[in-house]
PDB file of C-alpha atoms in Angstrom:
ATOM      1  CA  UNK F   1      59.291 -15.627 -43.881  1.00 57.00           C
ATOM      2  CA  UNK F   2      59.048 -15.270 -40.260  1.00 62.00           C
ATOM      3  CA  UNK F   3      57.899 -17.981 -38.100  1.00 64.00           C
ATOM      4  CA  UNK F   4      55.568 -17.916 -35.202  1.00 64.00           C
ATOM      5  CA  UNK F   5      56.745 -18.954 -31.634  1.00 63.00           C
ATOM      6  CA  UNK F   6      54.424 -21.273 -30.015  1.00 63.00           C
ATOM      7  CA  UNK F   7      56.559 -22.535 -27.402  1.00 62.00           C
ATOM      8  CA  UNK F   8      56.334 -19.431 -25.057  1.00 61.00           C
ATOM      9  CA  UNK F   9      54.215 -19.305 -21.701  1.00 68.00           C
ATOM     10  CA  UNK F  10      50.969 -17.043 -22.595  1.00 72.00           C
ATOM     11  CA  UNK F  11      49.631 -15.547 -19.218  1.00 74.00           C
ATOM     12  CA  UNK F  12      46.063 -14.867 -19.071  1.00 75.00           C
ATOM     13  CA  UNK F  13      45.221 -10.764 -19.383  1.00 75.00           C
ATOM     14  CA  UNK F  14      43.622  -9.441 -15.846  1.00 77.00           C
ATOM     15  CA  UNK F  15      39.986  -8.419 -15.411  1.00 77.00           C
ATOM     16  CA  UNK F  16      38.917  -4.839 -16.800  1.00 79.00           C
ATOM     17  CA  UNK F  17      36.773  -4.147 -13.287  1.00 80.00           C
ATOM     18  CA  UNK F  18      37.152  -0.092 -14.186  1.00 82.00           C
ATOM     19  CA  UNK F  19      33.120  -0.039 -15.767  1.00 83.00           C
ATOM     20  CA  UNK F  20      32.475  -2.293 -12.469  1.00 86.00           C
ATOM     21  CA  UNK F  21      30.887   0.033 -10.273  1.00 89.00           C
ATOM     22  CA  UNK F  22      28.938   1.506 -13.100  1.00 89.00           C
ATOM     23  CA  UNK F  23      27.165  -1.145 -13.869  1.00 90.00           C
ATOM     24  CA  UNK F  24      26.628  -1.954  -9.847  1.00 91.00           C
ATOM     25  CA  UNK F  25      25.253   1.390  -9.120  1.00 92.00           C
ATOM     26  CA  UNK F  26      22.841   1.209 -12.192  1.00 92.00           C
ATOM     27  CA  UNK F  27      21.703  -2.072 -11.295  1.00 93.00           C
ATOM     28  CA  UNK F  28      20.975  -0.590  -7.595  1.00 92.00           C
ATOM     29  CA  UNK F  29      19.541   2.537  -9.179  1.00 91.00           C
ATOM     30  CA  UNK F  30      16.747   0.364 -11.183  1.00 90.00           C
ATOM     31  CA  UNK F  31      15.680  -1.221  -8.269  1.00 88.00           C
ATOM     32  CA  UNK F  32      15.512   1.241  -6.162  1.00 88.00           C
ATOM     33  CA  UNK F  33      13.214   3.141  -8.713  1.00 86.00           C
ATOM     34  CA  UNK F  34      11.280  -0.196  -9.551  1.00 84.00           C
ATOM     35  CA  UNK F  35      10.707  -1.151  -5.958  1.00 80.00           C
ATOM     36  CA  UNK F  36       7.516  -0.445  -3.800  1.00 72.00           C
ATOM     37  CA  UNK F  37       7.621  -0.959   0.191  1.00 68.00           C
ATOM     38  CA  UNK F  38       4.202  -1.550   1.472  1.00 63.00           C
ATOM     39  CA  UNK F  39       4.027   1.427   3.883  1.00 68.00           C
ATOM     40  CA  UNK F  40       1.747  -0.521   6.545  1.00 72.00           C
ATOM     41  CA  UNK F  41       1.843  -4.074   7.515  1.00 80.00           C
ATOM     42  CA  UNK F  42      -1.915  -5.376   7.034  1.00 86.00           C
ATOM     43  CA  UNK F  43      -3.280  -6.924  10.659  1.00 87.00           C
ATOM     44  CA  UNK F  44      -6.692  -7.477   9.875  1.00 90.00           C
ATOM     45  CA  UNK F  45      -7.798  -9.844   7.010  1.00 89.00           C
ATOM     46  CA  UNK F  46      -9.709  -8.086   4.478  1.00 91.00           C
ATOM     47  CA  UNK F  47     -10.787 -10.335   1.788  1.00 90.00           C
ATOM     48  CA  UNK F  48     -12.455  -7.335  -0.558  1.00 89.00           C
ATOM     49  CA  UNK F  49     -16.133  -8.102  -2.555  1.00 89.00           C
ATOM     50  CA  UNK F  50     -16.302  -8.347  -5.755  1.00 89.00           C
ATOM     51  CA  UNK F  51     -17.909  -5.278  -8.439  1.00 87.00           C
ATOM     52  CA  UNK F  52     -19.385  -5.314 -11.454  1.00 87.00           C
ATOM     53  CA  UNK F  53     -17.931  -1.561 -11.884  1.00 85.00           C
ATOM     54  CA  UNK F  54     -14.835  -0.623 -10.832  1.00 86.00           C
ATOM     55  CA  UNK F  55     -12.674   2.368 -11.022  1.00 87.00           C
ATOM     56  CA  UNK F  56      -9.094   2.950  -9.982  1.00 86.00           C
ATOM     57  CA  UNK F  57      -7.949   6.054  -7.834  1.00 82.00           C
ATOM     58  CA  UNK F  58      -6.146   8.348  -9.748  1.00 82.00           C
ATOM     59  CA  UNK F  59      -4.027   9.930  -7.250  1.00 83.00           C
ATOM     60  CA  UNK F  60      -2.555   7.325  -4.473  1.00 83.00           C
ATOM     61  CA  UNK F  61      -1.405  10.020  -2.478  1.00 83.00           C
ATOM     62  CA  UNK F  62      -4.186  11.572  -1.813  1.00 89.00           C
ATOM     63  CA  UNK F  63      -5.835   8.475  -0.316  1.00 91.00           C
ATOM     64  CA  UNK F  64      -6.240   7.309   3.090  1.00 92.00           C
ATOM     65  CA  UNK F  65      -6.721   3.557   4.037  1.00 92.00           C
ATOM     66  CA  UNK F  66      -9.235   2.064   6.687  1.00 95.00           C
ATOM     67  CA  UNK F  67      -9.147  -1.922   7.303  1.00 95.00           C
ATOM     68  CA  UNK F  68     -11.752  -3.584   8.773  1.00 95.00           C
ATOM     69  CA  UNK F  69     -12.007  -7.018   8.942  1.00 94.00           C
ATOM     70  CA  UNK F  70     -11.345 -10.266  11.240  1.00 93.00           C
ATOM     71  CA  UNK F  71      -7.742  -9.989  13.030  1.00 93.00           C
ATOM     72  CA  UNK F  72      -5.139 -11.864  11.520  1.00 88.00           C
ATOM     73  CA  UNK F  73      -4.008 -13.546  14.650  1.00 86.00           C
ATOM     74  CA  UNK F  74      -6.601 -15.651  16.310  1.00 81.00           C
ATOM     75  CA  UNK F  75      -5.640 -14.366  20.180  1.00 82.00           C
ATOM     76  CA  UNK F  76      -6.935 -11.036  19.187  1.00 81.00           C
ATOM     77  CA  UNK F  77     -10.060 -12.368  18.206  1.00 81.00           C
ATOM     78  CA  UNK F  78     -12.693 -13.096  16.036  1.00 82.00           C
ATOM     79  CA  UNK F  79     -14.358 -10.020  15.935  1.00 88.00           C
ATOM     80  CA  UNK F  80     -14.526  -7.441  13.307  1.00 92.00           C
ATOM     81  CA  UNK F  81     -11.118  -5.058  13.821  1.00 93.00           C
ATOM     82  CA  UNK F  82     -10.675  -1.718  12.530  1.00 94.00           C
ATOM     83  CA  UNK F  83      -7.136  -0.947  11.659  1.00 93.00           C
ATOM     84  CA  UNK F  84      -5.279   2.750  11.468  1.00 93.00           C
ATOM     85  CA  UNK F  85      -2.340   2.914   9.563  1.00 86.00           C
ATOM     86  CA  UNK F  86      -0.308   0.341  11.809  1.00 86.00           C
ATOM     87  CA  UNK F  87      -2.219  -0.040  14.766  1.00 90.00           C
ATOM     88  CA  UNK F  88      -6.062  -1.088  15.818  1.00 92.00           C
ATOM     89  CA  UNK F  89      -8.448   1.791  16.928  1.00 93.00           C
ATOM     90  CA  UNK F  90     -11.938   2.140  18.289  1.00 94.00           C
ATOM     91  CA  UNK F  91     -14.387   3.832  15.833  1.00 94.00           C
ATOM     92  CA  UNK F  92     -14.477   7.131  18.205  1.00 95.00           C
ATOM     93  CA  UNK F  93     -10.582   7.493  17.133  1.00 95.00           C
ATOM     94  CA  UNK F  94     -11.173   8.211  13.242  1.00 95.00           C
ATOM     95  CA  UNK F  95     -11.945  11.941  13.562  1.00 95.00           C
ATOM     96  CA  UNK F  96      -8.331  12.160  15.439  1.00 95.00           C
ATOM     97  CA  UNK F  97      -6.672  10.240  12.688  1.00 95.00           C
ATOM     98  CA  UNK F  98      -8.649  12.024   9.919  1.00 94.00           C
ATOM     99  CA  UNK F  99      -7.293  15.509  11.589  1.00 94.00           C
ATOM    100  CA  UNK F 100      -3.404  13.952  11.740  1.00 94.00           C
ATOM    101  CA  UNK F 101      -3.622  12.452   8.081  1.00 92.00           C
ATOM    102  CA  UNK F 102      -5.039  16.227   6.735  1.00 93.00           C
ATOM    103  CA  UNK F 103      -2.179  17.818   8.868  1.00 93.00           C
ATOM    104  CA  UNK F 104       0.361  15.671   7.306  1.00 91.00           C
ATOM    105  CA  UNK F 105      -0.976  17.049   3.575  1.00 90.00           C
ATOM    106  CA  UNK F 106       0.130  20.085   2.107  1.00 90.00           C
ATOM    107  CA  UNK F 107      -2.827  22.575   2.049  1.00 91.00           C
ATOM    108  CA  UNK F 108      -3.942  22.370  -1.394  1.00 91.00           C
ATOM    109  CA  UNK F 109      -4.164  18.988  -1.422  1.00 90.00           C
ATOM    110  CA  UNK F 110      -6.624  18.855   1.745  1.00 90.00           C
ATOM    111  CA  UNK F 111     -10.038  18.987   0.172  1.00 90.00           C
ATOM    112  CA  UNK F 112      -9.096  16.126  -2.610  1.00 91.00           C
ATOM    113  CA  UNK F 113      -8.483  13.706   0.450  1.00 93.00           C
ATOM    114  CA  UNK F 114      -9.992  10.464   0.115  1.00 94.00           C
ATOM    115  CA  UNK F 115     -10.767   8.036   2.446  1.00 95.00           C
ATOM    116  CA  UNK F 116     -10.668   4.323   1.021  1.00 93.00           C
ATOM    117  CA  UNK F 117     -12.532   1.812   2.996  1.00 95.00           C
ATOM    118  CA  UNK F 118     -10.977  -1.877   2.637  1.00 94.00           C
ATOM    119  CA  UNK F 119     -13.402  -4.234   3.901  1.00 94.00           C
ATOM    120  CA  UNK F 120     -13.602  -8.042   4.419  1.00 94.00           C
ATOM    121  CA  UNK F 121     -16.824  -8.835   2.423  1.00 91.00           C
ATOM    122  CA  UNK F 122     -18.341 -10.426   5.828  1.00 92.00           C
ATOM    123  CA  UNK F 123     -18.310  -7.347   7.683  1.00 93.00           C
ATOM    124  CA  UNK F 124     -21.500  -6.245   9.059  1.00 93.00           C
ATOM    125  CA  UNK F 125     -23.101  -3.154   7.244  1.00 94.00           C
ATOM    126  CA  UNK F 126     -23.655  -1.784  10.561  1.00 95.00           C
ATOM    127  CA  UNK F 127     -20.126  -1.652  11.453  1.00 95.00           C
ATOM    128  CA  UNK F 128     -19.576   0.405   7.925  1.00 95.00           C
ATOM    129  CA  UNK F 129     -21.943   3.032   8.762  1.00 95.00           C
ATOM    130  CA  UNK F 130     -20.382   3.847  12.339  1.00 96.00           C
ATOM    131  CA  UNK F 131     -17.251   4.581  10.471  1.00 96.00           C
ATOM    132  CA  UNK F 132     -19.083   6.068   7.784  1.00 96.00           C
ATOM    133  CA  UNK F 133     -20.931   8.550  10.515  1.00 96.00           C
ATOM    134  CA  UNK F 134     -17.901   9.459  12.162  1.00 96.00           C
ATOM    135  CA  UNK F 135     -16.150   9.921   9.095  1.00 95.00           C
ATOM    136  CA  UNK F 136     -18.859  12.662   8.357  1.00 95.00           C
ATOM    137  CA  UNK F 137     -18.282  14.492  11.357  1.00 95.00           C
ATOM    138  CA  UNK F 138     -14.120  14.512  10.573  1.00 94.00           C
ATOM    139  CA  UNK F 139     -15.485  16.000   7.522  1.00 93.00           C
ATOM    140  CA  UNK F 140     -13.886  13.445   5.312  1.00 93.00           C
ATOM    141  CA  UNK F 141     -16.790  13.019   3.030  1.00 92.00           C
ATOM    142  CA  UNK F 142     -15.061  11.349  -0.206  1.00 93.00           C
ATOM    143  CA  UNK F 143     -15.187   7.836   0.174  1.00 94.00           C
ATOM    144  CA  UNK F 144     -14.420   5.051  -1.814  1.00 93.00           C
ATOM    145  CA  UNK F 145     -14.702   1.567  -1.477  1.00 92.00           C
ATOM    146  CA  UNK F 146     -11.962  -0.983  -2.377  1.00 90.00           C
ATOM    147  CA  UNK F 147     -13.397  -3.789  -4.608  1.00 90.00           C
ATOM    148  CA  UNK F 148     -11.807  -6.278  -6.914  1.00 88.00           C
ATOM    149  CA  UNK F 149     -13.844  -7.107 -10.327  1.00 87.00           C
ATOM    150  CA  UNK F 150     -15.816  -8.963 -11.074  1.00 80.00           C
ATOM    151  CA  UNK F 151     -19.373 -10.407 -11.280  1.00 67.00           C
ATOM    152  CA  UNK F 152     -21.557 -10.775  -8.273  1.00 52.00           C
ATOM    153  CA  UNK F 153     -22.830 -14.297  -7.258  1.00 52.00           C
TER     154      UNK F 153
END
């Protein structure tokens, strides 16, 4: 019968790091699929109002964003603001930025534009239908209105 030799130094086997970078690139991979960037930086406030029927765009692409709502630094105001992509604007610069965001589509997708209007639920009405009206004469005439759900008070 043999005997077993416990008196000998036992060194501890290295690290297998060959499946290493496998597992870092998948890891980067998921979150690069599972991660959104918010593609504008809000500057206005918009606190939406509330709807007791709401449905949700099917096609994200396809839709355009206008903010309106109280600035959200004080030393620009108190006013109502309307905001363009990353920047305020006057209501007499939508039919410009209607004409840039079509241009920017691909052709077949031009006539399914919509225009989402994100508003801060104390906006005056009056200030919606100026940018309603020029809106009409971009000849952007799908328009939604962003609402969260819920009931009405």
């Amino acid at each position: 019968m043999g005997k077993f030799n416990k008196s000998g130094k036992k060194e501890m086997p290295g690290l297998n790091s060959s499946s290493m970078p496998d597992i870092v690139f998948a890891i980067l991979f998921f979150f690069m699929v599972t991660t959104t960037m918010r593609s504008e930086e809000l500057l206005v406030r918009v606190k939406v109002p509330t709807a007791s029927e709401v449905q949700k765009l099917e096609k994200k692409s396809l839709v355009t964003y206008i903010n309106i709502g109280p600035p959200m630094d004080s030393r620009l105001g108190t006013g109502t603001q309307m905001q363009l992509n990353d920047r305020f604007a006057q209501v007499s610069e939508i039919q410009d930025y209607i004409a840039q965001e079509k241009a920017s589509m691909n052709e077949a997708d031009q006539p399914l534009m919509t225009v989402s209007i994100k508003a801060d639920e104390d906006t005056r009405m009056q200030y919606i239908t100026d940018v309603k009206q020029a809106l009409r004469q971009a000849y952007a005439l799908k328009i939604s209105y962003s609402a969260r759900s819920g009931e009405n008070n």
